[in-house]
Amino acid sequence: MNKRLILIAIIFLLIAIAVFLFVSRQREAGLTGLTPSPTLAPPAPSGIFPQPTNAVFSFASPPGTPSTAPSYTFVPPTLASIESMVGRSAQALDLSSTPSSLIRDGVYTKTWSRPGEAKVVVTQKNNAIGITFQQAKSSQPPGVFTPDVAVQQFLLSLVPISPGITVYAAGSSSGPFDGLLVLDTPSPSSYKNYLFSYAVDQKPILTSALSLTPVSVIADSGGIIRSASIVPPPTAVQAAVSLALLSPEQILASLAAGRGTLLDVHNPQTPEQGELPAFSAFTITDVKIVYAPQNNMLLPAFYLSGTGTAPAGKAQQAIIFLWAFQEGAKTQL
């Protein structure tokens, strides 16, 4: 009888221990659930420079970013539409109306030219379309147009009109420009590079290569277009879902996790010369909302400008790209 009571007591004791362990584990799981993982941006596309590891990021002052922003759907421009537009412009540029085509190393090109003097080329590589123009010798005398007017006329002929997309001036710079061949005599006295950006709802649109200036046009002092590079804008842009944007704290956490990509790093004294990032602390001084393409969507991103500081005290100015929404957010309708 005593043995039976002892056996029953042992069984109850084992059951009590099992219940205690189960409740303890449930409590630990519950406590773990109270500490959610940080909200981070999706990893950014690969940039020119790797983001430094173990860098400490901060804001010079808290940014006043909105809580939400719309996303957009778009249709990429087709090769046929771009070629048709360039073909119509060839006459105004005094180029041959009969183009030549070439495919080499997976790169397709179609060229309208004035042999030895000027040419406009449509290029397609990995579905990315670009337009380039070069003019070593002009077929018109200088002074017909001022440089500003000449650039505007050029843009009207070679930048497709896309409803919902605006084109705006994004700055300019003076030469010298390496590789610019000019055969006209007398030679122009100066050159100027005009930069342009695209925008949707007054927010800049980056190219697939994350460039803020998809259009670059070099004109000389006589109003002759000497060189140009154009990435056509997206077409058929329509508003899609609204996305919640990262908070300032989530921006810093995303950067600390290496979710950004550096687009430009340079010494403040030599902004035209890129440098490898070597800073251990980075202070963000300006936050812009931009849009970048991904899977036929224009998605909001942050364009973060600021100054990095190396342990030795050397300063580096940089621009960092960071997606502005949470990883895993629904971006499609």
PDB file of C-alpha atoms in Angstrom, residues 168-333:
ATOM      1  CA  TYR A 168      13.831  70.280 -64.736  1.00  0.00           C
ATOM      2  CA  ALA A 169      17.288  71.865 -64.692  1.00  0.00           C
ATOM      3  CA  ALA A 170      19.544  70.202 -62.102  1.00  0.00           C
ATOM      4  CA  GLY A 171      22.665  72.350 -62.380  1.00  0.00           C
ATOM      5  CA  SER A 172      25.533  73.027 -64.739  1.00  0.00           C
ATOM      6  CA  SER A 173      29.299  72.949 -64.837  1.00  0.00           C
ATOM      7  CA  SER A 174      32.054  74.436 -66.986  1.00  0.00           C
ATOM      8  CA  GLY A 175      34.854  72.573 -68.702  1.00  0.00           C
ATOM      9  CA  PRO A 176      37.392  71.453 -69.553  1.00  0.00           C
ATOM     10  CA  PHE A 177      35.729  68.209 -70.629  1.00  0.00           C
ATOM     11  CA  ASP A 178      38.008  65.275 -71.371  1.00  0.00           C
ATOM     12  CA  GLY A 179      37.547  63.594 -74.742  1.00  0.00           C
ATOM     13  CA  LEU A 180      35.510  66.424 -76.298  1.00  0.00           C
ATOM     14  CA  LEU A 181      36.617  66.635 -79.950  1.00  0.00           C
ATOM     15  CA  VAL A 182      35.919  69.939 -81.766  1.00  0.00           C
ATOM     16  CA  LEU A 183      37.127  70.503 -85.346  1.00  0.00           C
ATOM     17  CA  ASP A 184      35.431  73.868 -86.024  1.00  0.00           C
ATOM     18  CA  THR A 185      37.616  76.933 -86.531  1.00  0.00           C
ATOM     19  CA  PRO A 186      37.870  79.200 -84.775  1.00  0.00           C
ATOM     20  CA  SER A 187      37.422  77.053 -81.687  1.00  0.00           C
ATOM     21  CA  PRO A 188      34.665  78.040 -79.238  1.00  0.00           C
ATOM     22  CA  SER A 189      35.799  80.159 -76.314  1.00  0.00           C
ATOM     23  CA  SER A 190      34.029  78.060 -73.654  1.00  0.00           C
ATOM     24  CA  TYR A 191      31.788  75.093 -72.978  1.00  0.00           C
ATOM     25  CA  LYS A 192      29.050  74.373 -70.452  1.00  0.00           C
ATOM     26  CA  ASN A 193      27.471  71.111 -69.318  1.00  0.00           C
ATOM     27  CA  TYR A 194      23.743  71.395 -68.598  1.00  0.00           C
ATOM     28  CA  LEU A 195      22.289  68.720 -66.300  1.00  0.00           C
ATOM     29  CA  PHE A 196      18.609  67.770 -66.124  1.00  0.00           C
ATOM     30  CA  SER A 197      16.490  65.484 -63.955  1.00  0.00           C
ATOM     31  CA  TYR A 198      13.057  63.898 -64.212  1.00  0.00           C
ATOM     32  CA  ALA A 199      10.421  64.245 -61.491  1.00  0.00           C
ATOM     33  CA  VAL A 200       7.067  62.755 -60.522  1.00  0.00           C
ATOM     34  CA  ASP A 201       4.898  64.815 -58.180  1.00  0.00           C
ATOM     35  CA  GLN A 202       7.869  67.204 -57.816  1.00  0.00           C
ATOM     36  CA  LYS A 203      10.122  64.394 -56.515  1.00  0.00           C
ATOM     37  CA  PRO A 204      13.277  63.451 -58.469  1.00  0.00           C
ATOM     38  CA  ILE A 205      13.379  60.139 -60.327  1.00  0.00           C
ATOM     39  CA  LEU A 206      16.642  58.212 -60.318  1.00  0.00           C
ATOM     40  CA  THR A 207      17.748  55.996 -63.174  1.00  0.00           C
ATOM     41  CA  SER A 208      18.229  52.245 -62.745  1.00  0.00           C
ATOM     42  CA  ALA A 209      21.890  53.084 -62.071  1.00  0.00           C
ATOM     43  CA  LEU A 210      20.681  55.446 -59.278  1.00  0.00           C
ATOM     44  CA  SER A 211      21.782  58.583 -61.127  1.00  0.00           C
ATOM     45  CA  LEU A 212      19.981  61.813 -60.281  1.00  0.00           C
ATOM     46  CA  THR A 213      20.854  63.432 -63.629  1.00  0.00           C
ATOM     47  CA  PRO A 214      19.729  61.236 -66.549  1.00  0.00           C
ATOM     48  CA  VAL A 215      20.293  64.036 -69.057  1.00  0.00           C
ATOM     49  CA  SER A 216      23.609  65.781 -69.724  1.00  0.00           C
ATOM     50  CA  VAL A 217      24.064  68.237 -72.628  1.00  0.00           C
ATOM     51  CA  ILE A 218      27.301  70.087 -73.432  1.00  0.00           C
ATOM     52  CA  ALA A 219      26.945  73.274 -75.497  1.00  0.00           C
ATOM     53  CA  ASP A 220      29.673  75.687 -76.546  1.00  0.00           C
ATOM     54  CA  SER A 221      29.706  79.477 -76.334  1.00  0.00           C
ATOM     55  CA  GLY A 222      28.325  79.735 -79.886  1.00  0.00           C
ATOM     56  CA  GLY A 223      25.192  77.731 -79.070  1.00  0.00           C
ATOM     57  CA  ILE A 224      26.383  74.524 -80.779  1.00  0.00           C
ATOM     58  CA  ILE A 225      25.532  71.226 -79.066  1.00  0.00           C
ATOM     59  CA  ARG A 226      28.767  69.256 -78.804  1.00  0.00           C
ATOM     60  CA  SER A 227      27.856  66.223 -76.723  1.00  0.00           C
ATOM     61  CA  ALA A 228      24.893  64.703 -74.920  1.00  0.00           C
ATOM     62  CA  SER A 229      23.894  61.647 -72.914  1.00  0.00           C
ATOM     63  CA  ILE A 230      20.220  60.839 -72.308  1.00  0.00           C
ATOM     64  CA  VAL A 231      18.447  58.076 -70.404  1.00  0.00           C
ATOM     65  CA  PRO A 232      14.796  58.238 -71.558  1.00  0.00           C
ATOM     66  CA  PRO A 233      12.147  58.739 -68.833  1.00  0.00           C
ATOM     67  CA  PRO A 234       9.593  56.099 -67.776  1.00  0.00           C
ATOM     68  CA  THR A 235       6.212  56.240 -69.498  1.00  0.00           C
ATOM     69  CA  ALA A 236       2.563  55.632 -68.545  1.00  0.00           C
ATOM     70  CA  VAL A 237       3.196  56.586 -64.914  1.00  0.00           C
ATOM     71  CA  GLN A 238       0.238  55.998 -62.561  1.00  0.00           C
ATOM     72  CA  ALA A 239      -0.128  56.262 -58.790  1.00  0.00           C
ATOM     73  CA  ALA A 240      -0.270  52.892 -57.014  1.00  0.00           C
ATOM     74  CA  VAL A 241      -0.251  51.920 -53.315  1.00  0.00           C
ATOM     75  CA  SER A 242       0.737  54.302 -50.521  1.00  0.00           C
ATOM     76  CA  LEU A 243       3.710  53.165 -48.442  1.00  0.00           C
ATOM     77  CA  ALA A 244       4.566  53.952 -44.823  1.00  0.00           C
ATOM     78  CA  LEU A 245       7.981  55.623 -44.642  1.00  0.00           C
ATOM     79  CA  LEU A 246      10.712  54.801 -42.171  1.00  0.00           C
ATOM     80  CA  SER A 247      11.040  56.984 -39.085  1.00  0.00           C
ATOM     81  CA  PRO A 248      14.332  58.786 -38.374  1.00  0.00           C
ATOM     82  CA  GLU A 249      15.222  56.063 -35.856  1.00  0.00           C
ATOM     83  CA  GLN A 250      14.508  53.351 -38.434  1.00  0.00           C
ATOM     84  CA  ILE A 251      16.644  55.197 -40.996  1.00  0.00           C
ATOM     85  CA  LEU A 252      19.626  55.132 -38.616  1.00  0.00           C
ATOM     86  CA  ALA A 253      18.993  51.469 -37.749  1.00  0.00           C
ATOM     87  CA  SER A 254      18.861  50.569 -41.459  1.00  0.00           C
ATOM     88  CA  LEU A 255      22.143  52.361 -42.126  1.00  0.00           C
ATOM     89  CA  ALA A 256      23.773  50.673 -39.145  1.00  0.00           C
ATOM     90  CA  ALA A 257      22.620  47.331 -40.613  1.00  0.00           C
ATOM     91  CA  GLY A 258      24.298  48.144 -43.937  1.00  0.00           C
ATOM     92  CA  ARG A 259      21.070  48.558 -45.916  1.00  0.00           C
ATOM     93  CA  GLY A 260      22.234  51.714 -47.769  1.00  0.00           C
ATOM     94  CA  THR A 261      24.562  52.176 -50.716  1.00  0.00           C
ATOM     95  CA  LEU A 262      26.994  55.025 -51.308  1.00  0.00           C
ATOM     96  CA  LEU A 263      26.572  56.936 -54.552  1.00  0.00           C
ATOM     97  CA  ASP A 264      29.330  59.479 -54.079  1.00  0.00           C
ATOM     98  CA  VAL A 265      32.242  59.947 -51.678  1.00  0.00           C
ATOM     99  CA  HIS A 266      34.740  62.776 -52.007  1.00  0.00           C
ATOM    100  CA  ASN A 267      36.974  65.147 -50.127  1.00  0.00           C
ATOM    101  CA  PRO A 268      35.238  68.511 -49.583  1.00  0.00           C
ATOM    102  CA  GLN A 269      38.152  70.260 -51.313  1.00  0.00           C
ATOM    103  CA  THR A 270      38.038  68.035 -54.421  1.00  0.00           C
ATOM    104  CA  PRO A 271      34.361  67.229 -55.145  1.00  0.00           C
ATOM    105  CA  GLU A 272      35.189  66.112 -58.693  1.00  0.00           C
ATOM    106  CA  GLN A 273      37.401  63.260 -57.465  1.00  0.00           C
ATOM    107  CA  GLY A 274      35.825  60.186 -55.901  1.00  0.00           C
ATOM    108  CA  GLU A 275      37.376  58.460 -52.887  1.00  0.00           C
ATOM    109  CA  LEU A 276      36.994  55.153 -51.122  1.00  0.00           C
ATOM    110  CA  PRO A 277      34.869  55.637 -47.974  1.00  0.00           C
ATOM    111  CA  ALA A 278      36.998  55.613 -44.833  1.00  0.00           C
ATOM    112  CA  PHE A 279      34.788  57.286 -42.238  1.00  0.00           C
ATOM    113  CA  SER A 280      33.818  55.793 -38.896  1.00  0.00           C
ATOM    114  CA  ALA A 281      31.094  58.383 -38.158  1.00  0.00           C
ATOM    115  CA  PHE A 282      28.633  59.984 -40.556  1.00  0.00           C
ATOM    116  CA  THR A 283      26.397  62.998 -39.871  1.00  0.00           C
ATOM    117  CA  ILE A 284      23.385  63.359 -42.167  1.00  0.00           C
ATOM    118  CA  THR A 285      22.704  67.004 -42.999  1.00  0.00           C
ATOM    119  CA  ASP A 286      20.060  66.687 -45.726  1.00  0.00           C
ATOM    120  CA  VAL A 287      17.297  64.153 -46.433  1.00  0.00           C
ATOM    121  CA  LYS A 288      15.485  64.160 -49.791  1.00  0.00           C
ATOM    122  CA  ILE A 289      12.735  61.834 -50.943  1.00  0.00           C
ATOM    123  CA  VAL A 290      13.395  60.484 -54.427  1.00  0.00           C
ATOM    124  CA  TYR A 291      11.948  57.690 -56.554  1.00  0.00           C
ATOM    125  CA  ALA A 292      13.883  54.760 -57.965  1.00  0.00           C
ATOM    126  CA  PRO A 293      12.716  52.078 -60.419  1.00  0.00           C
ATOM    127  CA  GLN A 294      12.208  48.469 -59.371  1.00  0.00           C
ATOM    128  CA  ASN A 295      10.163  45.880 -61.305  1.00  0.00           C
ATOM    129  CA  ASN A 296       8.214  48.520 -63.273  1.00  0.00           C
ATOM    130  CA  MET A 297       7.495  50.427 -60.053  1.00  0.00           C
ATOM    131  CA  LEU A 298       8.774  53.815 -58.916  1.00  0.00           C
ATOM    132  CA  LEU A 299       9.358  53.364 -55.192  1.00  0.00           C
ATOM    133  CA  PRO A 300      10.215  56.048 -52.614  1.00  0.00           C
ATOM    134  CA  ALA A 301      13.778  56.223 -51.340  1.00  0.00           C
ATOM    135  CA  PHE A 302      15.916  58.550 -49.248  1.00  0.00           C
ATOM    136  CA  TYR A 303      18.778  60.526 -50.755  1.00  0.00           C
ATOM    137  CA  LEU A 304      20.937  61.196 -47.694  1.00  0.00           C
ATOM    138  CA  SER A 305      23.698  63.812 -47.899  1.00  0.00           C
ATOM    139  CA  GLY A 306      26.210  64.442 -45.158  1.00  0.00           C
ATOM    140  CA  THR A 307      29.783  64.395 -43.913  1.00  0.00           C
ATOM    141  CA  GLY A 308      31.773  61.431 -42.677  1.00  0.00           C
ATOM    142  CA  THR A 309      34.695  61.657 -40.303  1.00  0.00           C
ATOM    143  CA  ALA A 310      37.591  59.201 -40.118  1.00  0.00           C
ATOM    144  CA  PRO A 311      39.323  58.372 -36.818  1.00  0.00           C
ATOM    145  CA  ALA A 312      42.223  60.612 -37.857  1.00  0.00           C
ATOM    146  CA  GLY A 313      39.786  63.512 -38.356  1.00  0.00           C
ATOM    147  CA  LYS A 314      39.714  63.514 -42.180  1.00  0.00           C
ATOM    148  CA  ALA A 315      36.331  64.652 -43.570  1.00  0.00           C
ATOM    149  CA  GLN A 316      34.544  62.997 -46.495  1.00  0.00           C
ATOM    150  CA  GLN A 317      31.307  64.203 -48.026  1.00  0.00           C
ATOM    151  CA  ALA A 318      28.994  61.495 -49.303  1.00  0.00           C
ATOM    152  CA  ILE A 319      25.537  60.685 -50.617  1.00  0.00           C
ATOM    153  CA  ILE A 320      23.788  57.508 -49.444  1.00  0.00           C
ATOM    154  CA  PHE A 321      20.808  55.842 -51.100  1.00  0.00           C
ATOM    155  CA  LEU A 322      18.327  54.058 -48.821  1.00  0.00           C
ATOM    156  CA  TRP A 323      14.890  52.641 -49.624  1.00  0.00           C
ATOM    157  CA  ALA A 324      12.332  54.644 -47.648  1.00  0.00           C
ATOM    158  CA  PHE A 325       9.896  51.827 -46.784  1.00  0.00           C
ATOM    159  CA  GLN A 326       9.935  48.733 -44.617  1.00  0.00           C
ATOM    160  CA  GLU A 327      11.357  45.451 -45.890  1.00  0.00           C
ATOM    161  CA  GLY A 328       8.490  43.180 -46.859  1.00  0.00           C
ATOM    162  CA  ALA A 329       6.054  46.050 -47.483  1.00  0.00           C
ATOM    163  CA  LYS A 330       3.442  45.356 -50.141  1.00  0.00           C
ATOM    164  CA  THR A 331       4.437  47.531 -53.077  1.00  0.00           C
ATOM    165  CA  GLN A 332       2.088  46.116 -55.713  1.00  0.00           C
ATOM    166  CA  LEU A 333      -1.682  46.584 -56.006  1.00  0.00           C
TER     167      LEU A 333
END
